Amino acid sequence: MKTIDPKSLSPSEIFRRLLGGKLCRELESTSPKILVINPGSTSTKVTLFEGLEIRENFEVHIHPDEEDSSESRERMIRLWMEERGIRLEDLMGIAARGGFVRPVKAGTYRVGEEMLEDLKDPEIRHAANMGVKIAMGLRGDCDLPVTITDPVVVDEVELGARLTGIREFKTDGTSAHYLSHKSVLRLCAAEQGLDPEDCDMVSVHLGGGFSLIRHSGGRAVKVINAFSGLPSANRSGSLPQHEVLLRLRDHEISIEDLSRWTIREGGLLSLAGTNDFRTLLEFQKEGASEEQSEKIELVLDFFAEKIAEGILSLCTGPDRPDFACLTGGLSRNEDFCLRIEGKLGGLLPLVRVPGSLEQESLASGMALALLDPASLGDYRKERDSLSRLRARENRLIDRPVFDRPVLRRKKGSPLHNLEEIIQATRQRVQEVFRPTIAIAGADNEDALAAARMATAVGEVKIARFLLVGEEKRTRRIASRLGMDLDSEDFRFIASEDPVAQCLELYEEEACHVLMKGSVKTEEILAPTFRWLKERDRLPENALYSHVAVFERRELGKLILLSDAGINIDPDSEEKRRILENALFVARSLNLPLPRAALLSAVEKVNPRIESSVEAQQIANLYEDRRDCMVEGPLSFDVATEREIAEEKQYPGQIQGNADILIMPGIDSANAVYKTLTTSGHDAAGCIVGGGIPVVLTSRGDSALTKLASISLSLRLYFQRVRESSPPKS
């Protein structure tokens, strides 16, 4: 492991590496006096540079009885300046440590009104925020330039490094020790005779907090910041998320506990009882028992491994960095650095730059501004430009590829909600083919709106559409909806009798499903039923019925309701056919053993209530069926609420968990249907029983309902094909 020790270099040699030979010669000839103000959590480092040399060094410590503030620190510095005879008028500038201003790219910036305004409400409270205030207080009313260099809020990361596993959470390059990182980049590049822009490396700052940066092209393209990355002296770093969530859920810990551990009392302090690695290392050599020494070894290995993992995590990409560099206070301990080298396993050369170059970096930033004023960054311009760039990137990151979740499910698993019906249909369409739906009377806004969603750009399209009817009116409505009817998803077929035309198209196998447009419901159902009967294409005992599929979000399941739209007062045989239609729909939803409840006003047969008698008769017919469970009579509450079923001591197997509700008649069915829809339960619906699924949508349907209804009809088409196909030998 190579070591570049700043202590072995004179200030002039350090400046030459940071600024280059030409600027250093100019600096040496002019010898400007530059005061550097660098506040830390418990003290402020103050250095007076004259040309290439350090003339004075001082560290301001706050008295325990005195309130820590920029004013108190400024007062102590002013007293020191008076004692040392340092006059403000002899200075060429004050270089201050930059605090949490707004994000900018790396460089040196002159302090102005915009920066001072931004520091009034910094994103993070930190001692670094005092630097500018102290410097401006010392300067007073004179025009002495005050600069900051490479503040902690530098943000140069590339777009890909900003993503996390949740699009609402994004990373950036801020909250890293940029003064340290940028100085070791320039120092290491100079050692190799390279321009910093040609040096590809990872720098690791090991101070009170740890931060890591991948440098490429002179930019900090990937960053592990000091707050949420690695564990350090008193910060926990990343934690096992699942365990944290469980403990929060069970109230074992609070948000305050979590905040305290992650920011102030985690890391080394939690693991070893000290926030000082030097204390731990010295105690290991002198005084530690065997057990304590074993724990210290465990902790040191843990930190070394985490640092090595962090370094390697920044090495991804087409080009591997040339080396990694360790700097900061902990890098002074060579043994610990050798631990890290061992954890890297020879995968990357390691360079050690022990200590800190922060004072020299701040002074060189001011010197560069004095010698080359054009090098000064415009804080407001860079701040606003970066803000606009990140806003554009955020819009891209926030935009999902799919407007709805595309959730792959194991083939044949039960569907639990309308979104799953839609996504399972998309998957089926991709596996087989995209069916065609013929809209009878395409000049209908509800039907066209549903067709638009089924063919949306950027989604897996689930159907093609034949627009049967009057073309001019259809195009006018489509234009209002923003639809492109000239795409391959649509084809116009002019007709004065849209239903008859749709049936001809079905006969020619040009379409697979029918959809109600501007024609009335009875105008499409009766002719279709008659057409199928005349051609002997009706299933045995066929009966049209409407099946609604509702979401029960609180139970995470679907429940089917029939018949709320077609049959007014079905007799016992018609109810049995309605039940069979509903079971067909249930099979298309992959329900393995659908539980069907034949509803009445009571749970026991009452001869005076005809629906209870019929319910029992139908249930008796299904006693030996193994593909479903049918019970009746049941009341609505017993069929849908477990607690009520238990309270009423209902003896059957359907205990509030019915999958299918067969209603006594259209009055009760329609009342329940509308009660559910108006109370926020989303539903899909379709007309079944004739062999050709028929889609009905209405103005009151939500976008989800319309798309789910089309998806359901396509699943019924695929289900009918599957059940009518002979089994493979």
XYZ file of C-alpha atoms in Angstrom:
729
model
C 0.000 0.000 0.000
C 1.508 3.308 -1.108
C 1.439 6.250 1.313
C 1.486 9.939 0.402
C 1.895 11.732 3.712
C 1.006 15.451 3.607
C 3.139 15.946 6.726
C 6.196 15.013 4.689
C 5.370 17.767 2.194
C 5.881 21.468 2.760
C 2.888 23.800 2.249
C 4.473 25.038 -0.975
C 4.760 21.445 -2.287
C 1.121 20.797 -1.398
C 0.046 23.996 -3.190
C 1.993 22.971 -6.279
C 0.059 19.710 -6.396
C -3.274 21.399 -5.789
C -2.810 24.392 -8.113
C -0.096 23.479 -10.580
C 3.327 25.026 -11.106
C 2.370 28.140 -13.089
C -0.223 29.402 -10.585
C 2.085 28.583 -7.679
C 4.819 30.760 -9.159
C 2.343 33.632 -9.436
C 1.158 32.985 -5.871
C 4.741 32.952 -4.641
C 5.534 36.256 -6.346
C 2.448 38.100 -5.041
C 2.343 36.414 -1.585
C -1.301 37.320 -0.763
C -2.445 36.821 2.806
C -5.449 34.506 3.015
C -7.330 33.691 6.209
C -8.996 30.254 6.318
C -11.987 29.609 8.595
C -12.936 25.940 9.044
C -15.543 25.257 11.775
C -16.052 21.745 13.095
C -18.496 20.341 15.635
C -16.462 21.367 18.726
C -13.844 23.823 17.431
C -12.828 26.067 14.542
C -9.509 25.703 12.725
C -8.082 29.065 11.645
C -5.002 29.364 9.412
C -3.231 32.393 7.974
C -1.487 31.682 4.669
C 0.992 34.055 3.094
C 1.776 33.032 -0.447
C 2.796 29.377 -0.291
C 3.480 29.312 3.430
C 1.508 28.950 6.650
C 2.172 31.948 8.926
C -0.242 31.247 11.786
C -2.374 28.346 12.997
C -5.038 28.514 15.671
C -7.885 26.325 16.896
C -10.826 28.027 18.585
C -12.400 25.975 21.369
C -15.646 27.084 22.945
C -15.722 27.459 26.714
C -18.139 24.912 28.298
C -20.158 27.722 29.892
C -20.504 29.692 26.660
C -23.231 29.125 24.068
C -21.815 27.749 20.839
C -22.704 30.075 17.957
C -21.105 31.741 14.960
C -20.972 34.966 16.977
C -19.077 33.381 19.899
C -16.598 31.692 17.544
C -16.144 34.914 15.594
C -15.393 36.785 18.816
C -12.676 34.288 19.778
C -11.092 34.501 16.315
C -11.143 38.292 16.419
C -9.323 38.264 19.793
C -6.713 35.906 18.377
C -6.199 38.134 15.329
C -5.650 41.144 17.594
C -3.150 39.201 19.701
C -1.203 38.103 16.613
C -1.374 41.498 14.936
C -3.362 40.228 11.965
C -5.136 43.190 10.405
C -8.151 42.877 8.167
C -6.769 45.434 5.706
C -3.675 43.245 5.150
C -5.756 40.299 3.960
C -6.551 39.599 0.294
C -9.467 37.320 1.137
C -11.145 34.991 3.615
C -11.755 31.372 2.627
C -14.548 29.724 4.617
C -15.753 26.165 4.803
C -18.989 25.945 2.830
C -21.989 24.610 4.716
C -25.307 23.241 3.527
C -26.102 25.840 0.882
C -28.041 24.627 -2.176
C -26.475 21.917 -4.377
C -23.900 23.090 -6.941
C -21.069 21.507 -8.900
C -17.559 21.466 -7.426
C -15.488 24.636 -7.461
C -14.921 27.934 -5.681
C -17.769 30.441 -5.193
C -17.774 33.978 -3.889
C -20.207 34.527 -1.037
C -23.121 36.764 -2.054
C -26.674 37.591 -1.081
C -28.191 34.452 -2.645
C -25.845 32.183 -0.711
C -26.480 34.022 2.552
C -30.234 33.745 1.963
C -29.968 29.991 1.341
C -27.964 29.537 4.549
C -30.788 31.034 6.603
C -32.675 27.764 6.267
C -30.139 24.981 5.544
C -31.367 21.483 4.804
C -29.155 20.033 7.559
C -28.058 21.715 10.777
C -24.278 21.387 10.924
C -21.288 23.313 12.262
C -20.084 23.804 8.684
C -22.934 26.290 8.204
C -21.114 28.682 10.575
C -18.123 29.152 8.262
C -19.683 31.744 5.983
C -21.361 33.584 8.866
C -18.078 33.824 10.802
C -16.193 35.038 7.729
C -18.807 37.646 6.841
C -18.867 38.814 10.461
C -15.074 39.244 10.491
C -15.148 41.081 7.157
C -17.755 43.562 8.318
C -18.597 46.328 5.831
C -15.400 46.189 3.765
C -15.278 44.636 0.297
C -12.863 41.843 1.174
C -13.768 38.748 -0.913
C -15.094 35.724 0.950
C -15.189 32.362 -0.826
C -16.205 28.779 -0.245
C -14.652 25.818 -2.061
C -16.112 22.373 -2.711
C -18.924 22.578 -0.127
C -20.587 19.473 1.290
C -23.505 19.957 -1.114
C -21.556 19.404 -4.324
C -23.704 17.268 -6.608
C -22.177 15.859 -9.791
C -23.536 12.296 -9.758
C -24.668 10.713 -12.983
C -28.339 9.956 -13.547
C -28.096 6.203 -13.026
C -26.551 6.679 -9.598
C -29.600 8.620 -8.408
C -32.068 5.731 -8.563
C -33.123 3.709 -5.546
C -35.565 0.842 -5.230
C -38.459 3.295 -4.778
C -38.962 6.008 -7.347
C -40.110 8.517 -4.721
C -36.674 8.269 -3.062
C -33.692 9.533 -5.026
C -30.054 9.894 -4.094
C -27.782 12.784 -4.990
C -24.155 13.700 -4.440
C -24.624 15.903 -1.401
C -23.470 15.356 2.197
C -19.947 14.172 1.454
C -16.540 15.554 2.520
C -15.816 17.231 -0.811
C -12.938 19.393 0.460
C -11.121 16.204 1.381
C -12.180 14.166 -1.662
C -11.349 16.806 -4.250
C -7.982 17.612 -2.658
C -6.818 13.978 -2.639
C -8.003 13.643 -6.249
C -5.760 16.559 -7.258
C -2.907 15.350 -5.044
C -2.981 11.772 -6.375
C -3.323 12.942 -9.971
C -0.297 15.219 -9.546
C 1.731 12.333 -8.079
C 1.106 10.405 -11.307
C 1.633 13.390 -13.582
C -2.028 13.379 -14.617
C -4.690 16.008 -15.034
C -7.436 15.381 -12.399
C -9.903 14.853 -15.244
C -7.842 11.905 -16.450
C -7.663 10.247 -13.026
C -10.234 7.495 -12.373
C -10.228 6.631 -8.679
C -12.292 6.028 -5.545
C -11.604 8.265 -2.564
C -12.623 7.330 0.978
C -12.814 9.923 3.746
C -12.571 8.306 7.188
C -13.340 11.034 9.693
C -16.161 11.431 12.194
C -18.373 10.373 9.295
C -17.361 8.185 6.350
C -18.041 9.097 2.735
C -16.885 7.534 -0.545
C -16.715 8.987 -4.056
C -15.979 7.564 -7.504
C -14.131 10.194 -9.545
C -14.270 10.009 -13.337
C -13.601 12.786 -15.815
C -12.971 15.149 -12.920
C -16.519 14.659 -11.614
C -17.893 12.857 -8.567
C -20.095 10.479 -10.570
C -21.026 8.084 -7.744
C -21.283 8.924 -4.065
C -21.890 7.110 -0.788
C -22.735 9.984 1.512
C -21.829 10.488 5.151
C -25.337 10.019 6.556
C -26.990 7.012 4.946
C -24.170 4.855 3.605
C -21.513 3.261 5.789
C -21.471 2.946 9.581
C -19.000 5.378 11.162
C -18.069 6.808 14.566
C -21.647 7.558 15.659
C -23.811 6.809 12.598
C -25.332 3.421 11.984
C -25.251 3.324 8.186
C -27.752 1.039 6.454
C -29.837 -1.276 8.660
C -31.843 -4.486 7.966
C -35.044 -2.907 6.694
C -37.410 -5.767 7.469
C -36.335 -5.961 11.110
C -36.609 -2.178 11.477
C -40.143 -2.233 10.033
C -41.196 -5.096 12.301
C -39.883 -3.314 15.398
C -41.617 -0.093 14.402
C -44.837 -2.010 13.771
C -44.643 -3.732 17.150
C -43.754 -0.430 18.882
C -40.485 -1.882 20.168
C -38.713 1.213 18.859
C -39.867 4.706 17.917
C -39.009 7.080 15.086
C -37.011 9.061 17.670
C -34.982 5.938 18.556
C -34.277 5.274 14.900
C -33.217 8.871 14.288
C -30.946 8.827 17.334
C -29.217 5.591 16.306
C -28.757 6.484 12.658
C -27.382 9.999 13.246
C -25.948 10.335 16.760
C -25.640 7.099 18.735
C -25.042 4.354 16.192
C -21.922 2.958 14.575
C -18.837 2.593 16.742
C -20.541 4.276 19.695
C -23.262 1.619 19.734
C -20.982 -1.337 19.007
C -18.080 -0.453 21.291
C -19.212 2.314 23.630
C -16.924 5.022 22.178
C -17.137 7.323 19.183
C -13.342 7.512 18.850
C -11.448 4.862 16.887
C -8.120 6.077 18.349
C -9.362 5.381 21.884
C -10.467 1.899 20.850
C -7.162 1.087 19.141
C -5.084 2.353 22.049
C -7.210 0.426 24.557
C -6.712 -2.744 22.521
C -2.938 -2.375 22.951
C -3.031 -1.467 26.633
C -5.686 -2.540 29.104
C -8.189 -4.646 27.122
C -9.078 -8.050 28.520
C -9.063 -11.092 26.250
C -12.821 -10.868 25.770
C -12.688 -7.120 25.127
C -9.874 -7.606 22.648
C -11.919 -10.246 20.843
C -14.841 -7.798 20.555
C -12.528 -5.028 19.328
C -11.179 -7.333 16.618
C -14.739 -8.193 15.600
C -15.712 -4.506 15.398
C -12.585 -3.449 13.480
C -13.079 -6.285 10.999
C -16.709 -5.227 10.575
C -15.766 -1.635 9.742
C -12.908 -2.688 7.448
C -15.227 -5.030 5.555
C -17.953 -2.402 5.191
C -15.433 0.125 3.864
C -14.056 -2.444 1.394
C -17.604 -3.310 0.270
C -18.305 0.384 -0.240
C -15.170 0.825 -2.347
C -15.988 -2.165 -4.542
C -19.619 -1.056 -4.955
C -18.333 2.099 -6.668
C -16.158 0.126 -9.091
C -18.998 -1.009 -11.354
C -19.112 0.121 -14.954
C -17.214 -0.544 -18.168
C -13.929 0.716 -16.692
C -12.484 -0.179 -13.317
C -10.918 2.702 -11.333
C -7.128 2.704 -11.244
C -6.914 2.728 -7.435
C -8.646 3.723 -4.202
C -7.384 6.338 -1.766
C -7.942 6.421 2.008
C -7.805 9.784 3.754
C -9.134 11.442 6.910
C -8.236 11.004 10.569
C -8.661 7.213 10.729
C -6.349 6.749 7.733
C -3.460 7.753 10.016
C -3.671 4.265 11.514
C -1.732 2.128 9.049
C -2.802 -1.157 10.662
C -6.466 -0.357 10.111
C -5.775 0.620 6.506
C -4.003 -2.704 6.019
C -7.185 -4.435 7.271
C -9.131 -2.688 4.524
C -6.500 -3.658 1.956
C -6.823 -7.265 3.072
C -10.619 -7.149 2.677
C -10.194 -5.857 -0.888
C -8.321 -9.066 -1.667
C -6.001 -7.439 -4.184
C -8.890 -6.372 -6.414
C -7.831 -2.714 -6.326
C -4.554 -0.974 -5.400
C -4.801 1.173 -2.281
C -3.160 4.541 -1.608
C -3.120 6.170 1.829
C -3.151 9.953 2.321
C -3.319 10.252 6.123
C -4.837 13.313 7.751
C -6.500 16.225 6.032
C -5.747 18.875 3.421
C -8.850 20.950 4.134
C -7.013 24.163 5.112
C -4.771 24.037 2.049
C -7.768 23.242 -0.176
C -9.723 26.265 1.064
C -6.674 28.510 0.671
C -5.932 27.207 -2.836
C -9.548 27.887 -3.844
C -9.238 31.521 -2.748
C -5.775 31.805 -4.360
C -7.167 30.523 -7.652
C -9.974 33.081 -7.458
C -7.453 35.897 -6.853
C -5.083 34.803 -9.639
C -7.780 33.777 -12.137
C -11.091 35.527 -11.382
C -12.707 33.786 -14.370
C -12.391 30.492 -12.497
C -14.906 31.632 -9.863
C -18.246 29.893 -10.159
C -21.482 31.863 -10.299
C -23.384 30.438 -7.336
C -26.871 31.474 -8.414
C -26.336 30.345 -12.008
C -24.880 26.962 -11.046
C -27.477 26.421 -8.314
C -30.414 27.132 -10.625
C -28.945 25.219 -13.564
C -28.419 22.119 -11.427
C -31.899 22.478 -9.949
C -33.452 22.498 -13.434
C -31.394 19.483 -14.503
C -32.405 17.475 -11.447
C -36.061 18.462 -11.946
C -35.948 17.060 -15.502
C -34.295 13.889 -14.246
C -36.866 13.578 -11.475
C -39.689 13.669 -14.011
C -38.057 10.796 -15.873
C -37.431 8.797 -12.693
C -40.964 9.445 -11.399
C -42.580 8.304 -14.649
C -43.380 4.577 -14.417
C -42.973 2.492 -17.555
C -46.458 1.100 -17.016
C -49.315 3.238 -15.734
C -50.601 0.217 -13.836
C -48.491 -2.423 -12.094
C -47.696 -5.321 -14.432
C -47.562 -8.177 -11.945
C -46.537 -11.551 -13.248
C -48.417 -14.313 -11.482
C -47.936 -18.020 -11.471
C -50.028 -19.438 -14.278
C -53.403 -20.620 -13.034
C -53.264 -18.887 -9.653
C -56.498 -17.218 -8.469
C -57.030 -13.558 -9.337
C -57.691 -11.235 -6.398
C -58.624 -7.844 -7.858
C -59.471 -6.031 -11.078
C -55.864 -5.014 -11.718
C -54.884 -8.676 -11.647
C -57.662 -9.474 -14.131
C -56.237 -6.819 -16.462
C -52.621 -7.904 -16.057
C -53.396 -11.615 -16.332
C -55.291 -10.867 -19.546
C -52.316 -8.916 -20.900
C -50.118 -11.904 -20.101
C -52.536 -14.301 -21.805
C -52.730 -12.090 -24.888
C -48.933 -12.019 -25.094
C -48.819 -15.826 -24.826
C -51.567 -16.546 -27.396
C -52.735 -13.691 -29.637
C -54.593 -10.395 -29.498
C -58.343 -10.967 -30.036
C -60.633 -8.631 -31.926
C -63.721 -6.976 -30.456
C -66.520 -5.719 -32.721
C -68.300 -2.627 -31.378
C -71.920 -2.527 -32.463
C -72.566 1.190 -32.944
C -69.054 2.611 -32.589
C -70.346 6.193 -32.370
C -70.505 5.886 -28.583
C -68.226 7.712 -26.166
C -68.227 5.023 -23.447
C -67.306 2.241 -25.858
C -64.588 4.302 -27.556
C -63.130 5.389 -24.213
C -62.878 1.738 -23.205
C -61.266 0.849 -26.557
C -58.734 3.647 -26.083
C -57.617 2.168 -22.745
C -57.347 -1.324 -24.226
C -55.011 -0.019 -26.950
C -53.083 2.598 -24.935
C -49.588 3.445 -26.155
C -46.968 2.232 -23.708
C -49.139 -0.654 -22.472
C -49.484 -4.269 -23.567
C -52.457 -3.908 -25.892
C -55.149 -6.471 -25.208
C -57.485 -6.204 -28.220
C -58.078 -4.872 -31.700
C -61.380 -3.215 -32.539
C -63.755 -3.272 -35.468
C -65.711 -0.016 -35.397
C -69.060 -0.936 -36.867
C -71.574 1.814 -37.626
C -71.449 5.442 -38.733
C -67.877 6.576 -39.404
C -68.273 10.374 -39.369
C -69.856 10.535 -35.902
C -67.376 7.959 -34.591
C -64.392 10.015 -35.781
C -65.824 13.156 -34.209
C -66.132 11.452 -30.806
C -62.706 9.835 -31.154
C -61.122 13.211 -31.934
C -62.639 14.622 -28.769
C -61.136 11.703 -26.824
C -57.714 12.167 -28.439
C -57.759 8.791 -30.212
C -55.865 7.824 -33.362
C -58.381 5.701 -35.255
C -56.035 5.310 -38.224
C -53.692 3.036 -36.265
C -53.585 -0.720 -36.827
C -55.643 -1.168 -33.659
C -58.853 -0.007 -35.354
C -60.752 -0.720 -38.565
C -63.938 0.990 -39.722
C -66.813 -0.990 -41.148
C -69.737 1.159 -42.292
C -73.151 -0.359 -41.635
C -76.751 0.732 -41.172
C -77.393 -2.402 -39.082
C -74.357 -2.666 -36.775
C -75.571 -5.735 -34.859
C -76.212 -7.805 -37.993
C -72.863 -6.700 -39.369
C -71.096 -7.704 -36.152
C -72.676 -11.166 -36.328
C -71.509 -11.573 -39.922
C -68.011 -10.639 -38.807
C -68.264 -13.221 -36.036
C -69.416 -15.830 -38.585
C -66.310 -15.017 -40.661
C -64.153 -15.319 -37.508
C -63.100 -11.693 -37.989
C -63.985 -10.956 -34.359
C -64.144 -12.934 -31.110
C -66.137 -10.747 -28.698
C -69.021 -8.307 -29.158
C -69.326 -4.954 -27.446
C -72.345 -2.745 -27.003
C -71.878 0.725 -28.458
C -74.679 3.119 -29.351
C -77.258 0.317 -29.795
C -79.529 -0.611 -26.893
C -78.816 -3.677 -24.790
C -81.860 -5.592 -26.021
C -80.963 -4.654 -29.617
C -77.727 -6.606 -29.363
C -78.708 -9.480 -27.054
C -81.956 -10.679 -28.663
C -80.644 -10.756 -32.272
C -77.407 -12.417 -31.139
C -79.293 -15.094 -29.179
C -81.639 -15.700 -32.134
C -78.740 -15.794 -34.622
C -76.912 -18.407 -32.539
C -80.062 -20.498 -32.082
C -80.855 -20.522 -35.814
C -77.363 -21.826 -36.520
C -77.550 -24.419 -33.737
C -74.571 -22.749 -32.034
C -76.141 -22.142 -28.635
C -74.804 -24.194 -25.714
C -77.299 -26.612 -24.205
C -79.846 -24.870 -21.926
C -78.273 -21.511 -22.840
C -79.467 -18.411 -21.014
C -78.028 -14.922 -21.094
C -77.186 -13.430 -17.724
C -75.133 -10.548 -16.413
C -72.209 -11.315 -14.101
C -70.604 -8.524 -12.097
C -67.172 -9.123 -10.550
C -66.559 -6.925 -7.503
C -63.387 -6.301 -5.528
C -63.491 -6.981 -1.799
C -60.351 -5.036 -0.921
C -60.683 -5.705 2.792
C -60.458 -9.459 2.106
C -58.144 -9.314 -0.902
C -60.538 -11.276 -3.111
C -63.180 -11.050 -5.843
C -66.882 -11.757 -5.413
C -69.315 -12.420 -8.263
C -72.902 -11.136 -8.344
C -75.652 -12.345 -10.729
C -78.065 -11.441 -12.212
C -78.526 -7.683 -11.901
C -79.258 -6.781 -15.502
C -80.986 -9.351 -17.713
C -83.398 -11.815 -16.101
C -86.240 -10.141 -14.232
C -87.856 -12.949 -12.249
C -85.978 -16.183 -12.964
C -87.549 -19.500 -12.017
C -85.630 -22.355 -10.420
C -84.259 -23.722 -13.694
C -83.238 -20.257 -14.905
C -81.435 -19.622 -11.618
C -79.537 -22.859 -12.123
C -78.417 -21.635 -15.550
C -77.482 -18.246 -14.065
C -75.401 -20.162 -11.527
C -73.677 -22.170 -14.278
C -72.848 -18.933 -16.123
C -71.345 -17.519 -12.944
C -69.326 -20.702 -12.370
C -67.976 -20.353 -15.906
C -66.818 -16.826 -15.057
C -65.311 -18.088 -11.785
C -63.274 -20.673 -13.692
C -61.919 -17.921 -15.937
C -60.695 -16.185 -12.747
C -58.888 -19.382 -11.682
C -60.972 -19.878 -8.536
C -60.150 -23.509 -7.635
C -63.324 -24.345 -5.685
C -65.783 -21.446 -6.038
C -68.277 -21.115 -3.173
C -71.709 -20.131 -4.478
C -74.426 -18.787 -2.173
C -78.063 -18.898 -3.324
C -79.513 -15.883 -1.566
C -82.872 -15.402 0.059
C -84.202 -13.424 3.006
C -83.491 -16.312 5.410
C -80.962 -19.114 6.045
C -83.619 -21.803 6.521
C -86.300 -22.930 4.099
C -89.579 -21.105 4.603
C -92.437 -22.412 2.425
C -93.892 -18.916 2.249
C -90.641 -17.534 0.783
C -90.349 -19.055 -2.661
C -86.686 -18.047 -3.142
C -85.681 -20.081 -0.056
C -87.406 -23.176 -1.420
C -85.771 -22.792 -4.845
C -82.383 -22.181 -3.259
C -82.519 -25.473 -1.392
C -83.687 -27.344 -4.496
C -80.800 -25.994 -6.573
C -78.265 -26.627 -3.801
C -79.416 -30.267 -3.606
C -78.592 -30.691 -7.307
C -74.956 -29.723 -6.616
C -74.330 -31.916 -3.567
C -72.125 -34.323 -5.511
C -70.219 -31.705 -7.516
C -66.494 -31.598 -6.739
C -65.639 -28.496 -8.780
C -67.726 -26.110 -6.676
C -69.549 -25.657 -3.385
C -73.190 -24.534 -3.588
C -75.338 -23.732 -0.550
C -78.728 -22.157 -0.030
C -80.733 -20.530 1.166
C -78.414 -17.893 2.713
C -78.986 -14.292 3.634
C -76.629 -11.669 2.210
C -74.951 -10.973 5.548
C -74.285 -14.642 6.337
C -72.819 -15.131 2.854
C -70.477 -12.126 3.092
C -69.623 -11.575 6.786
C -67.879 -14.297 8.815
C -68.737 -12.735 12.187
C -72.455 -12.683 11.375
C -72.373 -16.271 10.110
C -70.789 -17.340 13.409
C -73.185 -15.227 15.444
C -76.206 -16.782 13.684
C -74.589 -20.225 14.042
C -75.056 -20.981 10.365
C -74.180 -24.700 9.978
C -72.937 -24.644 6.374
C -69.409 -24.324 5.007
C -69.946 -20.871 3.532
C -69.199 -18.670 6.510
C -69.077 -15.140 5.107
C -66.615 -16.265 2.413
C -68.877 -16.710 -0.606
C -67.275 -16.208 -4.032
C -70.582 -16.113 -5.946
C -73.882 -14.511 -4.946
C -76.922 -15.728 -6.900
C -79.707 -13.249 -6.271
C -83.449 -14.120 -6.007
C -84.467 -11.610 -8.681
C -83.488 -8.466 -10.537
C -84.929 -6.123 -7.876
C -82.692 -7.353 -5.085
C -79.753 -7.928 -7.444
C -79.894 -4.415 -8.852
C -80.217 -2.905 -5.359
C -77.148 -4.782 -4.093
C -75.225 -4.006 -7.293
C -75.864 -0.278 -7.024
C -75.217 -0.250 -3.282
C -71.793 -1.789 -3.869
C -70.858 0.459 -6.785
C -71.985 3.666 -5.089
C -70.076 2.729 -1.911
C -66.762 2.608 -3.783
C -66.467 -1.047 -4.777
C -64.934 -1.339 -8.263
C -66.486 -3.904 -10.556
C -66.158 -5.493 -13.973
C -69.136 -6.900 -15.833
C -70.042 -8.977 -18.848
C -73.015 -10.712 -20.494
C -72.445 -14.465 -20.706
C -74.388 -17.597 -21.535
C -74.699 -17.469 -25.312
C -71.219 -18.532 -26.215
C -70.198 -15.034 -27.328
C -69.156 -12.713 -24.484
C -70.784 -9.303 -24.770
C -69.164 -6.242 -23.176
C -71.345 -3.457 -21.760
C -69.868 -0.197 -20.465
C -71.667 2.917 -19.245
C -70.888 6.566 -18.595
C -70.789 5.999 -14.848
C -68.071 3.340 -15.126
C -64.581 4.255 -13.934
C -61.570 3.805 -16.204
C -60.633 0.721 -14.182
C -64.115 -0.767 -14.590
C -64.142 -0.243 -18.365
C -60.739 -1.829 -18.921
C -61.467 -4.653 -16.457
C -64.780 -5.403 -18.226
C -63.019 -5.759 -21.575
C -60.336 -7.907 -19.945
C -62.967 -10.124 -18.322
C -64.748 -10.662 -21.658
C -61.454 -11.713 -23.264
C -60.741 -14.141 -20.441
C -64.197 -15.640 -21.014
C -63.406 -16.029 -24.711
C -60.129 -17.802 -23.921
C -61.918 -19.941 -21.297
C -64.604 -21.032 -23.777
C -61.937 -21.976 -26.343
C -60.071 -23.948 -23.680
C -63.175 -25.848 -22.508
C -64.427 -26.572 -26.020
C -61.086 -27.857 -27.280
C -60.620 -31.637 -27.156
C -58.058 -32.772 -24.563
C -54.589 -33.569 -25.852
C -53.825 -37.263 -26.055
